[in-house]
Amino acid sequence: MTLLTTWPDSGPAAVVRRTSDPGEIAAALAPLGVRYEQWPVRDDVPPGADPDTVMEAYREEIDKLNAEEGFATVDVVALHPGDEPGWAEKVRAAREKFLAEHTHEDDDEVRFFVSGAGVFYLHVDGEVHAVYCEKGDLLGVPKGTTHWFDMGTRPSFTAIRFFHEEDGWVGTFTGSPIAERFPDFDTLHAGYLRDAA
C-alpha cells in the first residue's frame, strides 16, 4: 500500500492529506511536477536478484520510459540486511546522507521500486509530502525540488534508477534540519503495517 501524507512544513501536528489511493496520489503530486505511476509487479524477481535479472524483467517498461525521457544511464541499486562486516556502518552513512534535505540542480530523481520500500519527503510550497513507496511504484522528483529520502534503520529495497546526466546522483544540500521534525521511515512503516493488518 503506497501512502501519501502531507503536513505543513512547520511540523506534523496537523495532517493536510493522507491517502493510499493511487489515483489521488498521482493527482496530488502532479501539480508539483512529480511523476507517480505504478508498474506491474514481477513476483518472479526475488528481492536479492542481480541487476541484469532486474533490468531484463522490466525491460519493456524501462525502454518505454527511456523513449519518453531520453535517460543517459539506467541502473539498479539494492540494499538488503546483511551480516557482512561493516554493513551497519555502510547503512548509517548512506542514510545520513539521504536524510539531509537537498535538491538536484541538473537532474530529476527517478526511481522504480522493484522490492521493499522507502519514503521520499518533498518540501514544496510550505508543505512536506511524504510518499511511502513500495514495490511497483515509480516516483519522478523534478530537478530543483527540495526533498530528502529515508530507507529506515534496516533498509531492504531494490530500485531501478534513471539519470539524464552521466554523473548520476549529485545533491546540493540546504543545511536545514527539517527532516528531524517529521516522522521517519520506521515510524511511517510501523503505521503502514498497522493499517494493512
Coordinates of N, CA, C and O in Angstrom, one line a residue:
M1 N 0.8 -1.2 0.0 CA 0.0 0.0 0.0 C 0.9 1.2 0.0 O 1.6 1.5 1.0
T2 N 0.9 2.0 -1.1 CA 1.6 3.2 -1.1 C 0.8 4.2 -0.3 O -0.4 4.1 -0.2
L3 N 1.5 5.2 0.3 CA 0.8 6.1 1.2 C 1.4 7.5 1.0 O 2.6 7.7 0.9
L4 N 0.5 8.5 0.8 CA 0.9 9.9 0.7 C 0.4 10.6 2.0 O -0.8 10.6 2.3
T5 N 1.3 11.3 2.7 CA 0.9 12.1 3.9 C 1.4 13.5 3.7 O 2.6 13.6 3.4
T6 N 0.6 14.5 3.8 CA 1.0 15.8 3.7 C 0.8 16.6 5.0 O -0.3 16.5 5.6
W7 N 1.8 17.4 5.4 CA 1.8 18.2 6.6 C 2.2 19.6 6.2 O 2.9 19.8 5.2
P8 N 1.9 20.6 7.0 CA 2.5 21.9 6.9 C 4.0 21.7 7.2 O 4.4 20.9 8.0
D9 N 4.9 22.6 6.6 CA 6.3 22.4 6.8 C 6.7 22.8 8.2 O 7.9 22.6 8.6
S10 N 5.8 23.4 9.0 CA 6.1 23.7 10.4 C 6.2 22.5 11.3 O 6.8 22.6 12.4
G11 N 5.6 21.4 10.9 CA 5.7 20.2 11.6 C 4.5 19.3 11.4 O 3.5 19.7 10.8
P12 N 4.5 18.1 12.0 CA 3.5 17.1 11.7 C 2.3 17.1 12.6 O 1.5 16.1 12.7
A13 N 2.1 18.2 13.3 CA 0.9 18.2 14.3 C -0.4 18.1 13.6 O -1.3 17.5 14.1
A14 N -0.5 18.6 12.4 CA -1.8 18.6 11.6 C -1.5 17.9 10.3 O -0.6 18.2 9.6
V15 N -2.4 17.0 9.9 CA -2.3 16.3 8.6 C -3.2 17.0 7.6 O -4.4 17.2 7.9
V16 N -2.6 17.5 6.5 CA -3.3 18.1 5.5 C -4.0 17.1 4.6 O -5.1 17.3 4.1
R17 N -3.3 16.0 4.3 CA -3.8 15.0 3.4 C -3.2 13.7 3.8 O -2.0 13.6 4.1
R18 N -4.0 12.6 3.7 CA -3.5 11.2 3.9 C -4.3 10.3 3.0 O -5.5 10.3 3.1
T19 N -3.6 9.7 2.0 CA -4.4 8.8 1.1 C -3.5 7.7 0.6 O -2.2 7.8 0.5
S20 N -4.1 6.5 0.4 CA -3.4 5.4 -0.2 C -4.0 5.1 -1.6 O -3.6 4.1 -2.2
D21 N -4.8 5.9 -2.0 CA -5.5 5.7 -3.4 C -4.5 6.2 -4.4 O -4.1 7.4 -4.5
P22 N -4.0 5.3 -5.3 CA -3.0 5.6 -6.3 C -3.5 6.8 -7.2 O -2.6 7.7 -7.6
G23 N -4.7 6.9 -7.6 CA -5.2 8.0 -8.4 C -5.2 9.3 -7.7 O -4.8 10.3 -8.3
E24 N -5.5 9.3 -6.4 CA -5.4 10.5 -5.6 C -4.0 10.9 -5.4 O -3.7 12.1 -5.4
I25 N -3.1 10.0 -5.2 CA -1.7 10.3 -5.0 C -1.1 10.9 -6.3 O -0.5 12.0 -6.2
A26 N -1.4 10.3 -7.4 CA -0.9 10.9 -8.7 C -1.5 12.3 -8.9 O -0.8 13.2 -9.3
A27 N -2.8 12.5 -8.6 CA -3.4 13.8 -8.8 C -2.8 14.9 -7.8 O -2.7 16.0 -8.2
A28 N -2.5 14.5 -6.6 CA -2.0 15.4 -5.6 C -0.5 15.8 -6.0 O -0.1 16.9 -5.7
L29 N 0.2 14.9 -6.5 CA 1.6 15.1 -6.9 C 1.8 15.8 -8.2 O 2.8 16.5 -8.4
A30 N 0.9 15.6 -9.1 CA 1.1 16.2 -10.5 C 1.3 17.7 -10.5 O 2.1 18.2 -11.2
P31 N 0.5 18.5 -9.7 CA 0.8 20.0 -9.7 C 2.2 20.4 -9.2 O 2.6 21.5 -9.5
L32 N 2.8 19.4 -8.5 CA 4.2 19.7 -8.1 C 5.2 19.3 -9.1 O 6.4 19.5 -8.9
G33 N 4.7 18.8 -10.2 CA 5.6 18.3 -11.3 C 6.2 16.9 -11.0 O 7.1 16.5 -11.7
V34 N 5.6 16.2 -10.0 CA 6.1 14.9 -9.6 C 5.4 13.9 -10.4 O 4.1 13.9 -10.4
R35 N 6.1 12.9 -10.9 CA 5.6 11.8 -11.7 C 5.4 10.7 -10.7 O 6.3 10.2 -10.0
Y36 N 4.1 10.2 -10.7 CA 3.9 9.0 -9.9 C 3.0 8.0 -10.7 O 2.0 8.4 -11.3
E37 N 3.5 6.8 -10.8 CA 2.8 5.8 -11.5 C 3.1 4.4 -10.9 O 4.1 4.3 -10.2
Q38 N 2.3 3.4 -11.2 CA 2.5 2.1 -10.8 C 2.8 1.2 -12.0 O 2.0 1.2 -13.0
W39 N 3.8 0.4 -11.9 CA 4.2 -0.6 -12.9 C 3.8 -2.0 -12.4 O 3.7 -2.2 -11.2
P40 N 3.5 -2.9 -13.4 CA 3.2 -4.3 -12.9 C 4.4 -4.8 -12.1 O 5.5 -4.6 -12.3
V41 N 4.0 -5.6 -11.0 CA 5.0 -6.2 -10.1 C 5.3 -7.6 -10.7 O 4.5 -8.4 -11.0
R42 N 6.6 -7.8 -10.8 CA 7.1 -9.1 -11.3 C 7.4 -9.9 -10.0 O 8.5 -9.8 -9.5
D43 N 6.5 -10.8 -9.7 CA 6.7 -11.6 -8.4 C 7.8 -12.7 -8.6 O 8.3 -13.2 -7.6
D44 N 8.2 -12.9 -9.9 CA 9.3 -13.9 -10.1 C 10.7 -13.3 -10.0 O 11.7 -13.9 -10.2
V45 N 10.8 -12.0 -9.6 CA 12.1 -11.3 -9.3 C 12.3 -11.2 -7.8 O 11.6 -10.4 -7.2
P46 N 13.1 -12.1 -7.3 CA 13.3 -12.0 -5.8 C 14.0 -10.8 -5.4 O 14.7 -10.1 -6.1
P47 N 13.9 -10.4 -4.1 CA 14.5 -9.2 -3.6 C 16.0 -9.1 -3.8 O 16.5 -8.0 -4.0
G48 N 16.7 -10.2 -3.8 CA 18.1 -10.2 -3.9 C 18.6 -10.5 -5.4 O 19.8 -10.8 -5.6
A49 N 17.7 -10.3 -6.3 CA 18.1 -10.6 -7.7 C 19.2 -9.7 -8.2 O 19.3 -8.5 -7.8
D50 N 20.0 -10.2 -9.1 CA 21.2 -9.5 -9.6 C 20.6 -8.4 -10.6 O 19.5 -8.5 -11.1
P51 N 21.4 -7.3 -10.8 CA 20.9 -6.2 -11.6 C 20.5 -6.6 -13.0 O 19.5 -6.1 -13.6
D52 N 21.2 -7.6 -13.7 CA 20.8 -8.0 -15.0 C 19.4 -8.6 -15.0 O 18.6 -8.4 -15.9
T53 N 19.1 -9.4 -14.0 CA 17.8 -10.1 -13.9 C 16.7 -9.0 -13.8 O 15.7 -9.1 -14.4
V54 N 17.0 -8.0 -12.9 CA 16.0 -7.0 -12.7 C 15.8 -6.2 -13.9 O 14.6 -5.9 -14.3
M55 N 16.9 -5.8 -14.6 CA 16.7 -5.0 -15.8 C 16.0 -5.7 -16.9 O 15.1 -5.2 -17.6
E56 N 16.3 -7.0 -17.0 CA 15.6 -7.8 -18.1 C 14.1 -8.0 -17.8 O 13.3 -7.9 -18.6
A57 N 13.8 -8.2 -16.5 CA 12.4 -8.4 -16.1 C 11.5 -7.1 -16.4 O 10.4 -7.2 -16.8
Y58 N 12.1 -5.9 -16.3 CA 11.4 -4.7 -16.5 C 11.8 -4.0 -17.8 O 11.6 -2.8 -18.0
R59 N 12.4 -4.8 -18.7 CA 12.9 -4.2 -20.0 C 11.9 -3.4 -20.7 O 12.1 -2.3 -21.2
E60 N 10.6 -3.9 -20.9 CA 9.6 -3.2 -21.6 C 9.3 -1.8 -21.0 O 9.2 -0.8 -21.7
E61 N 9.1 -1.8 -19.7 CA 8.8 -0.5 -19.0 C 9.9 0.4 -19.1 O 9.8 1.6 -19.3
I62 N 11.2 -0.1 -18.9 CA 12.4 0.7 -18.9 C 12.5 1.4 -20.3 O 12.7 2.6 -20.4
D63 N 12.4 0.6 -21.3 CA 12.5 1.1 -22.7 C 11.4 2.1 -23.0 O 11.7 3.1 -23.7
K64 N 10.2 1.9 -22.6 CA 9.1 2.9 -22.8 C 9.4 4.2 -22.1 O 9.3 5.3 -22.8
L65 N 9.8 4.2 -20.9 CA 10.1 5.4 -20.1 C 11.4 6.1 -20.7 O 11.4 7.3 -20.9
N66 N 12.4 5.3 -21.1 CA 13.6 5.9 -21.7 C 13.3 6.5 -23.0 O 13.8 7.6 -23.4
A67 N 12.3 6.0 -23.8 CA 11.9 6.6 -25.1 C 11.3 7.9 -24.9 O 11.5 8.9 -25.6
E68 N 10.5 8.1 -23.8 CA 9.9 9.3 -23.4 C 10.8 10.4 -22.9 O 10.7 11.5 -23.2
E69 N 11.8 9.9 -22.1 CA 12.6 10.8 -21.3 C 14.1 11.0 -21.8 O 14.7 12.0 -21.5
G70 N 14.6 10.0 -22.5 CA 15.9 10.1 -23.0 C 17.0 10.0 -21.9 O 17.9 10.9 -21.9
F71 N 16.9 9.0 -21.0 CA 17.9 8.9 -20.0 C 19.3 8.5 -20.5 O 19.4 7.7 -21.4
A72 N 20.3 9.0 -19.9 CA 21.7 8.7 -20.2 C 22.1 7.4 -19.6 O 22.9 6.6 -20.1
T73 N 21.6 7.1 -18.4 CA 22.0 6.0 -17.6 C 20.8 5.4 -16.8 O 20.0 6.1 -16.3
V74 N 20.7 4.1 -16.8 CA 19.7 3.4 -16.1 C 20.5 2.3 -15.3 O 21.3 1.5 -15.9
D75 N 20.3 2.2 -14.0 CA 21.0 1.2 -13.2 C 20.1 0.6 -12.1 O 19.0 1.1 -12.0
V76 N 20.6 -0.3 -11.4 CA 19.9 -0.9 -10.3 C 20.7 -0.7 -9.0 O 21.9 -0.9 -9.0
V77 N 20.0 -0.3 -7.9 CA 20.6 -0.2 -6.6 C 19.8 -1.1 -5.7 O 18.6 -1.1 -5.8
A78 N 20.6 -1.8 -4.8 CA 19.9 -2.6 -3.9 C 20.6 -2.5 -2.5 O 21.8 -2.4 -2.4
L79 N 19.8 -2.6 -1.5 CA 20.3 -2.6 -0.1 C 19.4 -3.4 0.7 O 18.2 -3.1 0.9
H80 N 20.0 -4.6 1.2 CA 19.2 -5.5 2.0 C 20.0 -5.9 3.2 O 21.2 -5.9 3.2
P81 N 19.3 -6.2 4.3 CA 20.0 -6.5 5.5 C 21.1 -7.6 5.3 O 20.8 -8.6 4.6
G82 N 22.2 -7.4 5.9 CA 23.3 -8.4 5.7 C 24.1 -8.6 6.9 O 24.1 -7.8 7.9
D83 N 25.0 -9.6 7.0 CA 25.8 -9.9 8.1 C 27.3 -9.6 7.8 O 28.2 -9.8 8.6
E84 N 27.6 -9.1 6.6 CA 29.0 -8.8 6.2 C 29.5 -7.7 7.1 O 28.8 -6.8 7.5
P85 N 30.8 -7.8 7.3 CA 31.5 -6.7 8.1 C 31.2 -5.3 7.6 O 31.4 -5.1 6.3
G86 N 30.9 -4.4 8.4 CA 30.7 -3.0 8.0 C 29.4 -2.7 7.4 O 29.1 -1.5 7.1
W87 N 28.4 -3.7 7.4 CA 27.1 -3.4 6.8 C 26.4 -2.3 7.6 O 25.9 -1.4 7.0
A88 N 26.4 -2.4 8.9 CA 25.6 -1.4 9.7 C 26.2 0.0 9.5 O 25.5 1.0 9.4
E89 N 27.5 0.1 9.4 CA 28.1 1.4 9.2 C 27.8 2.0 7.8 O 27.6 3.2 7.6
K90 N 27.9 1.1 6.8 CA 27.5 1.5 5.5 C 26.1 2.1 5.4 O 25.9 3.1 4.8
V91 N 25.2 1.4 6.1 CA 23.8 1.8 6.1 C 23.7 3.1 6.8 O 23.0 4.0 6.3
R92 N 24.3 3.3 7.9 CA 24.2 4.5 8.7 C 24.7 5.7 7.9 O 24.1 6.8 7.8
A93 N 25.9 5.5 7.2 CA 26.4 6.6 6.4 C 25.5 7.0 5.3 O 25.3 8.2 5.0
A94 N 25.0 6.0 4.6 CA 24.1 6.3 3.4 C 22.8 6.9 3.9 O 22.4 7.9 3.3
R95 N 22.3 6.4 5.0 CA 21.0 7.0 5.5 C 21.2 8.5 5.9 O 20.4 9.3 5.6
E96 N 22.3 8.8 6.6 CA 22.5 10.2 7.0 C 22.6 11.1 5.8 O 22.1 12.2 5.8
K97 N 23.3 10.6 4.7 CA 23.4 11.5 3.5 C 22.1 11.8 2.9 O 21.7 12.9 2.6
F98 N 21.2 10.7 2.7 CA 20.0 10.9 2.1 C 18.9 11.6 2.9 O 18.0 12.2 2.4
L99 N 19.1 11.5 4.3 CA 18.1 12.2 5.2 C 18.3 13.7 5.2 O 17.4 14.4 5.7
A100 N 19.4 14.2 4.8 CA 19.7 15.6 4.7 C 18.9 16.2 3.6 O 19.0 15.8 2.4
E101 N 18.2 17.3 3.8 CA 17.4 18.0 2.8 C 18.3 18.5 1.7 O 19.4 19.0 2.0
H102 N 17.9 18.2 0.4 CA 18.8 18.6 -0.7 C 17.9 18.8 -2.0 O 16.7 18.5 -2.0
T103 N 18.6 19.2 -3.0 CA 18.0 19.3 -4.3 C 19.0 18.7 -5.3 O 20.1 18.4 -5.0
H104 N 18.5 18.4 -6.5 CA 19.4 18.0 -7.6 C 19.2 19.1 -8.7 O 18.1 19.3 -9.2
E105 N 20.2 19.9 -8.9 CA 20.1 21.0 -9.8 C 20.1 20.7 -11.3 O 19.6 21.4 -12.1
D106 N 20.7 19.5 -11.6 CA 20.9 19.2 -13.0 C 20.1 18.0 -13.5 O 20.2 17.6 -14.6
D107 N 19.4 17.3 -12.6 CA 18.7 16.1 -13.0 C 17.5 15.8 -12.1 O 17.4 16.3 -11.0
D108 N 16.5 15.1 -12.7 CA 15.4 14.6 -11.9 C 15.9 13.4 -11.1 O 16.9 12.8 -11.4
E109 N 15.1 13.1 -10.1 CA 15.4 11.9 -9.3 C 14.3 10.9 -9.6 O 13.1 11.1 -9.1
V110 N 14.5 9.9 -10.4 CA 13.5 9.0 -10.9 C 13.9 7.6 -10.4 O 15.0 7.1 -10.6
R111 N 12.9 7.0 -9.6 CA 13.2 5.7 -9.0 C 12.0 4.8 -9.2 O 10.8 5.2 -9.0
F112 N 12.2 3.5 -9.5 CA 11.2 2.5 -9.5 C 11.5 1.4 -8.5 O 12.6 0.9 -8.5
F113 N 10.6 1.2 -7.6 CA 10.8 0.2 -6.5 C 10.5 -1.2 -7.0 O 9.3 -1.5 -7.3
V114 N 11.5 -2.1 -7.2 CA 11.3 -3.4 -7.6 C 10.9 -4.3 -6.4 O 10.0 -5.2 -6.5
S115 N 11.4 -4.0 -5.2 CA 11.1 -4.7 -4.0 C 11.3 -3.7 -2.8 O 12.0 -2.7 -3.0
G116 N 10.8 -4.1 -1.7 CA 11.0 -3.3 -0.5 C 10.3 -1.9 -0.5 O 9.3 -1.8 -1.2
A117 N 10.8 -1.0 0.3 CA 10.1 0.3 0.4 C 11.1 1.4 0.8 O 12.2 1.1 1.3
G118 N 10.6 2.6 0.6 CA 11.4 3.8 1.1 C 10.4 5.0 1.0 O 9.3 4.9 0.4
V119 N 10.8 6.1 1.7 CA 10.0 7.3 1.7 C 10.7 8.5 1.2 O 11.8 8.8 1.6
F120 N 10.1 9.1 0.2 CA 10.5 10.4 -0.3 C 9.7 11.5 0.3 O 8.5 11.4 0.4
Y121 N 10.4 12.5 0.9 CA 9.8 13.7 1.5 C 10.0 14.8 0.6 O 11.2 15.2 0.4
L122 N 9.0 15.4 0.1 CA 9.0 16.5 -0.9 C 8.7 17.8 -0.1 O 7.5 17.9 0.4
H123 N 9.5 18.8 -0.1 CA 9.3 20.0 0.7 C 9.0 21.1 -0.4 O 9.9 21.7 -1.0
V124 N 7.7 21.4 -0.6 CA 7.3 22.3 -1.7 C 6.2 23.2 -1.2 O 5.2 22.8 -0.6
D125 N 6.3 24.5 -1.4 CA 5.3 25.5 -1.2 C 4.7 25.4 0.2 O 3.5 25.4 0.4
G126 N 5.6 25.4 1.2 CA 5.1 25.4 2.6 C 4.6 24.1 3.1 O 4.0 24.1 4.2
E127 N 4.7 23.0 2.4 CA 4.2 21.7 2.8 C 5.3 20.6 2.7 O 6.2 20.8 1.8
V128 N 5.2 19.6 3.4 CA 6.0 18.4 3.3 C 5.1 17.2 2.9 O 4.1 16.9 3.6
H129 N 5.4 16.6 1.8 CA 4.6 15.5 1.2 C 5.5 14.2 1.4 O 6.5 14.1 0.7
A130 N 5.1 13.3 2.3 CA 5.8 12.1 2.5 C 5.2 11.0 1.6 O 4.0 10.7 1.8
V131 N 5.9 10.5 0.6 CA 5.4 9.5 -0.3 C 6.1 8.1 0.1 O 7.3 7.9 -0.2
Y132 N 5.3 7.3 0.8 CA 5.8 6.0 1.1 C 5.7 5.1 -0.1 O 4.5 4.8 -0.5
C133 N 6.8 4.7 -0.7 CA 6.8 3.9 -1.9 C 7.1 2.5 -1.6 O 8.0 2.2 -0.8
E134 N 6.5 1.6 -2.3 CA 6.8 0.2 -2.2 C 6.9 -0.4 -3.6 O 6.8 0.3 -4.6
K135 N 7.1 -1.8 -3.7 CA 7.3 -2.4 -4.9 C 6.1 -2.1 -5.9 O 5.0 -2.1 -5.5
G136 N 6.5 -1.7 -7.1 CA 5.6 -1.4 -8.1 C 5.4 0.1 -8.3 O 4.8 0.5 -9.3
D137 N 6.0 0.9 -7.4 CA 5.8 2.4 -7.5 C 7.0 3.0 -8.2 O 8.2 2.7 -8.0
L138 N 6.7 3.9 -9.1 CA 7.7 4.8 -9.8 C 7.4 6.2 -9.4 O 6.3 6.7 -9.4
L139 N 8.5 6.9 -8.9 CA 8.4 8.3 -8.5 C 9.4 9.1 -9.2 O 10.6 8.7 -9.2
G140 N 9.0 10.2 -9.8 CA 10.0 11.1 -10.5 C 9.9 12.5 -9.9 O 8.9 13.2 -10.0
V141 N 11.0 12.8 -9.2 CA 11.1 14.1 -8.5 C 11.8 15.1 -9.4 O 13.0 14.8 -9.8
P142 N 11.2 16.2 -9.8 CA 11.8 17.1 -10.8 C 13.1 17.8 -10.2 O 13.1 18.0 -9.0
K143 N 14.0 18.0 -11.1 CA 15.2 18.7 -10.6 C 14.8 20.1 -10.0 O 13.8 20.7 -10.3
G144 N 15.6 20.4 -8.9 CA 15.3 21.7 -8.2 C 14.3 21.5 -7.1 O 14.1 22.5 -6.3
T145 N 13.6 20.4 -7.0 CA 12.7 20.1 -5.9 C 13.4 19.8 -4.6 O 14.2 18.9 -4.6
T146 N 13.1 20.5 -3.5 CA 13.7 20.3 -2.2 C 13.1 19.0 -1.6 O 11.9 18.9 -1.5
H147 N 14.0 18.1 -1.2 CA 13.5 16.8 -0.7 C 14.5 16.1 0.1 O 15.7 16.5 0.2
W148 N 14.1 15.0 0.7 CA 15.0 14.0 1.3 C 14.4 12.6 1.2 O 13.3 12.5 0.8
F149 N 15.2 11.6 1.5 CA 14.8 10.2 1.4 C 15.2 9.5 2.6 O 16.3 9.7 3.1
D150 N 14.3 8.6 3.1 CA 14.6 7.7 4.2 C 14.3 6.3 3.8 O 13.3 5.9 3.3
M151 N 15.3 5.4 4.1 CA 15.2 4.0 3.8 C 15.1 3.2 5.1 O 15.0 2.0 5.1
G152 N 15.1 3.9 6.3 CA 14.9 3.2 7.6 C 16.3 2.7 8.1 O 17.3 2.8 7.5
T153 N 16.2 2.2 9.4 CA 17.4 1.7 10.0 C 17.8 0.4 9.6 O 19.0 0.0 9.8
R154 N 16.9 -0.4 9.0 CA 17.3 -1.7 8.4 C 16.7 -1.8 7.0 O 15.7 -2.4 6.7
P155 N 17.3 -1.0 6.1 CA 16.8 -0.9 4.8 C 16.7 -2.3 4.0 O 17.6 -3.1 4.2
S156 N 15.7 -2.4 3.2 CA 15.5 -3.6 2.4 C 14.8 -3.1 1.1 O 13.5 -3.0 1.2
F157 N 15.5 -2.8 0.1 CA 14.9 -2.4 -1.2 C 15.8 -2.7 -2.4 O 17.0 -2.8 -2.2
T158 N 15.2 -2.9 -3.5 CA 15.8 -2.9 -4.8 C 15.1 -1.9 -5.7 O 13.9 -1.9 -5.7
A159 N 15.8 -1.0 -6.3 CA 15.2 0.1 -7.1 C 16.0 0.2 -8.4 O 17.2 0.1 -8.5
I160 N 15.3 0.6 -9.5 CA 15.9 1.0 -10.7 C 16.0 2.5 -10.7 O 15.0 3.2 -10.4
R161 N 17.2 3.0 -11.1 CA 17.4 4.4 -11.1 C 17.6 4.9 -12.5 O 18.2 4.2 -13.3
F162 N 17.0 6.1 -12.8 CA 17.1 6.7 -14.1 C 17.8 8.0 -14.0 O 17.4 8.9 -13.2
F163 N 18.8 8.3 -14.8 CA 19.5 9.5 -14.8 C 19.6 10.1 -16.2 O 20.0 9.4 -17.2
H164 N 19.3 11.5 -16.3 CA 19.6 12.2 -17.6 C 21.1 12.5 -17.7 O 21.5 12.7 -18.8
E165 N 21.7 12.7 -16.6 CA 23.2 13.1 -16.6 C 24.0 11.9 -16.3 O 23.7 11.1 -15.4
E166 N 25.2 11.8 -16.9 CA 26.1 10.7 -16.7 C 26.7 10.7 -15.3 O 27.0 9.6 -14.8
D167 N 26.7 11.8 -14.6 CA 27.3 11.9 -13.3 C 26.5 11.2 -12.2 O 26.9 10.9 -11.1
G168 N 25.2 10.8 -12.5 CA 24.4 10.1 -11.5 C 23.9 11.0 -10.4 O 23.6 12.2 -10.6
W169 N 23.9 10.5 -9.2 CA 23.3 11.2 -8.0 C 24.3 12.3 -7.6 O 25.4 12.0 -7.1
V170 N 23.9 13.6 -7.7 CA 24.6 14.7 -7.2 C 23.7 15.6 -6.5 O 22.7 16.2 -7.0
G171 N 23.9 15.7 -5.1 CA 22.9 16.5 -4.3 C 23.5 17.8 -3.9 O 24.7 18.0 -3.7
T172 N 22.7 18.9 -3.8 CA 23.0 20.2 -3.3 C 22.3 20.3 -2.0 O 21.0 20.4 -2.0
F173 N 23.0 20.3 -0.9 CA 22.3 20.2 0.5 C 22.0 21.6 0.9 O 22.7 22.6 0.8
T174 N 20.8 21.7 1.6 CA 20.3 23.0 2.0 C 20.8 23.4 3.4 O 20.8 24.5 3.8
G175 N 21.3 22.4 4.2 CA 21.7 22.6 5.5 C 20.6 22.7 6.6 O 20.8 22.9 7.7
S176 N 19.4 22.6 6.1 CA 18.2 22.7 7.0 C 18.0 21.3 7.8 O 18.2 20.3 7.2
P177 N 17.7 21.4 9.1 CA 17.4 20.2 9.9 C 15.9 19.8 9.8 O 15.5 19.0 10.7
I178 N 15.2 20.2 8.8 CA 13.8 20.0 8.7 C 13.4 18.5 8.8 O 12.4 18.1 9.4
A179 N 14.2 17.6 8.3 CA 13.9 16.2 8.3 C 13.8 15.7 9.8 O 13.0 14.7 10.0
E180 N 14.4 16.3 10.7 CA 14.4 15.9 12.1 C 13.0 16.1 12.7 O 12.6 15.5 13.7
R181 N 12.2 17.0 12.1 CA 10.9 17.3 12.7 C 9.7 16.4 12.2 O 8.6 16.5 12.8
F182 N 10.0 15.5 11.3 CA 8.9 14.7 10.7 C 9.2 13.2 10.9 O 10.3 12.8 11.1
P183 N 8.0 12.4 11.0 CA 8.2 11.0 11.2 C 9.1 10.4 10.2 O 9.0 10.6 9.0
D184 N 10.0 9.5 10.7 CA 11.0 8.9 9.8 C 10.3 7.6 9.1 O 9.2 7.3 9.4
F185 N 11.1 6.9 8.3 CA 10.7 5.7 7.6 C 10.1 4.7 8.6 O 9.1 4.1 8.4
D186 N 10.9 4.5 9.7 CA 10.5 3.4 10.6 C 9.1 3.7 11.2 O 8.3 2.8 11.4
T187 N 8.9 5.0 11.6 CA 7.6 5.4 12.2 C 6.5 5.2 11.1 O 5.4 4.7 11.4
L188 N 6.7 5.7 9.9 CA 5.7 5.6 8.9 C 5.4 4.1 8.5 O 4.3 3.7 8.3
H189 N 6.5 3.3 8.5 CA 6.4 1.9 8.1 C 5.6 1.1 9.2 O 4.7 0.3 8.9
A190 N 5.8 1.5 10.5 CA 5.0 0.8 11.5 C 3.5 1.1 11.4 O 2.7 0.3 11.5
G191 N 3.2 2.4 11.0 CA 1.8 2.8 10.8 C 1.2 2.1 9.6 O 0.1 1.6 9.6
Y192 N 2.1 1.9 8.6 CA 1.7 1.2 7.3 C 1.3 -0.2 7.7 O 0.3 -0.7 7.2
L193 N 2.1 -0.9 8.5 CA 1.8 -2.3 8.8 C 0.5 -2.4 9.6 O -0.3 -3.3 9.4
R194 N 0.3 -1.4 10.5 CA -0.9 -1.4 11.3 C -2.1 -1.2 10.4 O -3.2 -1.9 10.5
D195 N -2.0 -0.3 9.5 CA -3.2 0.0 8.5 C -3.4 -1.2 7.6 O -4.6 -1.4 7.2
A196 N -2.4 -1.9 7.2 CA -2.6 -3.1 6.3 C -3.1 -4.3 7.0 O -3.6 -5.2 6.4
A197 N -3.0 -4.3 8.4 CA -3.5 -5.5 9.1 C -5.0 -5.6 9.2 O -5.7 -4.7 9.0

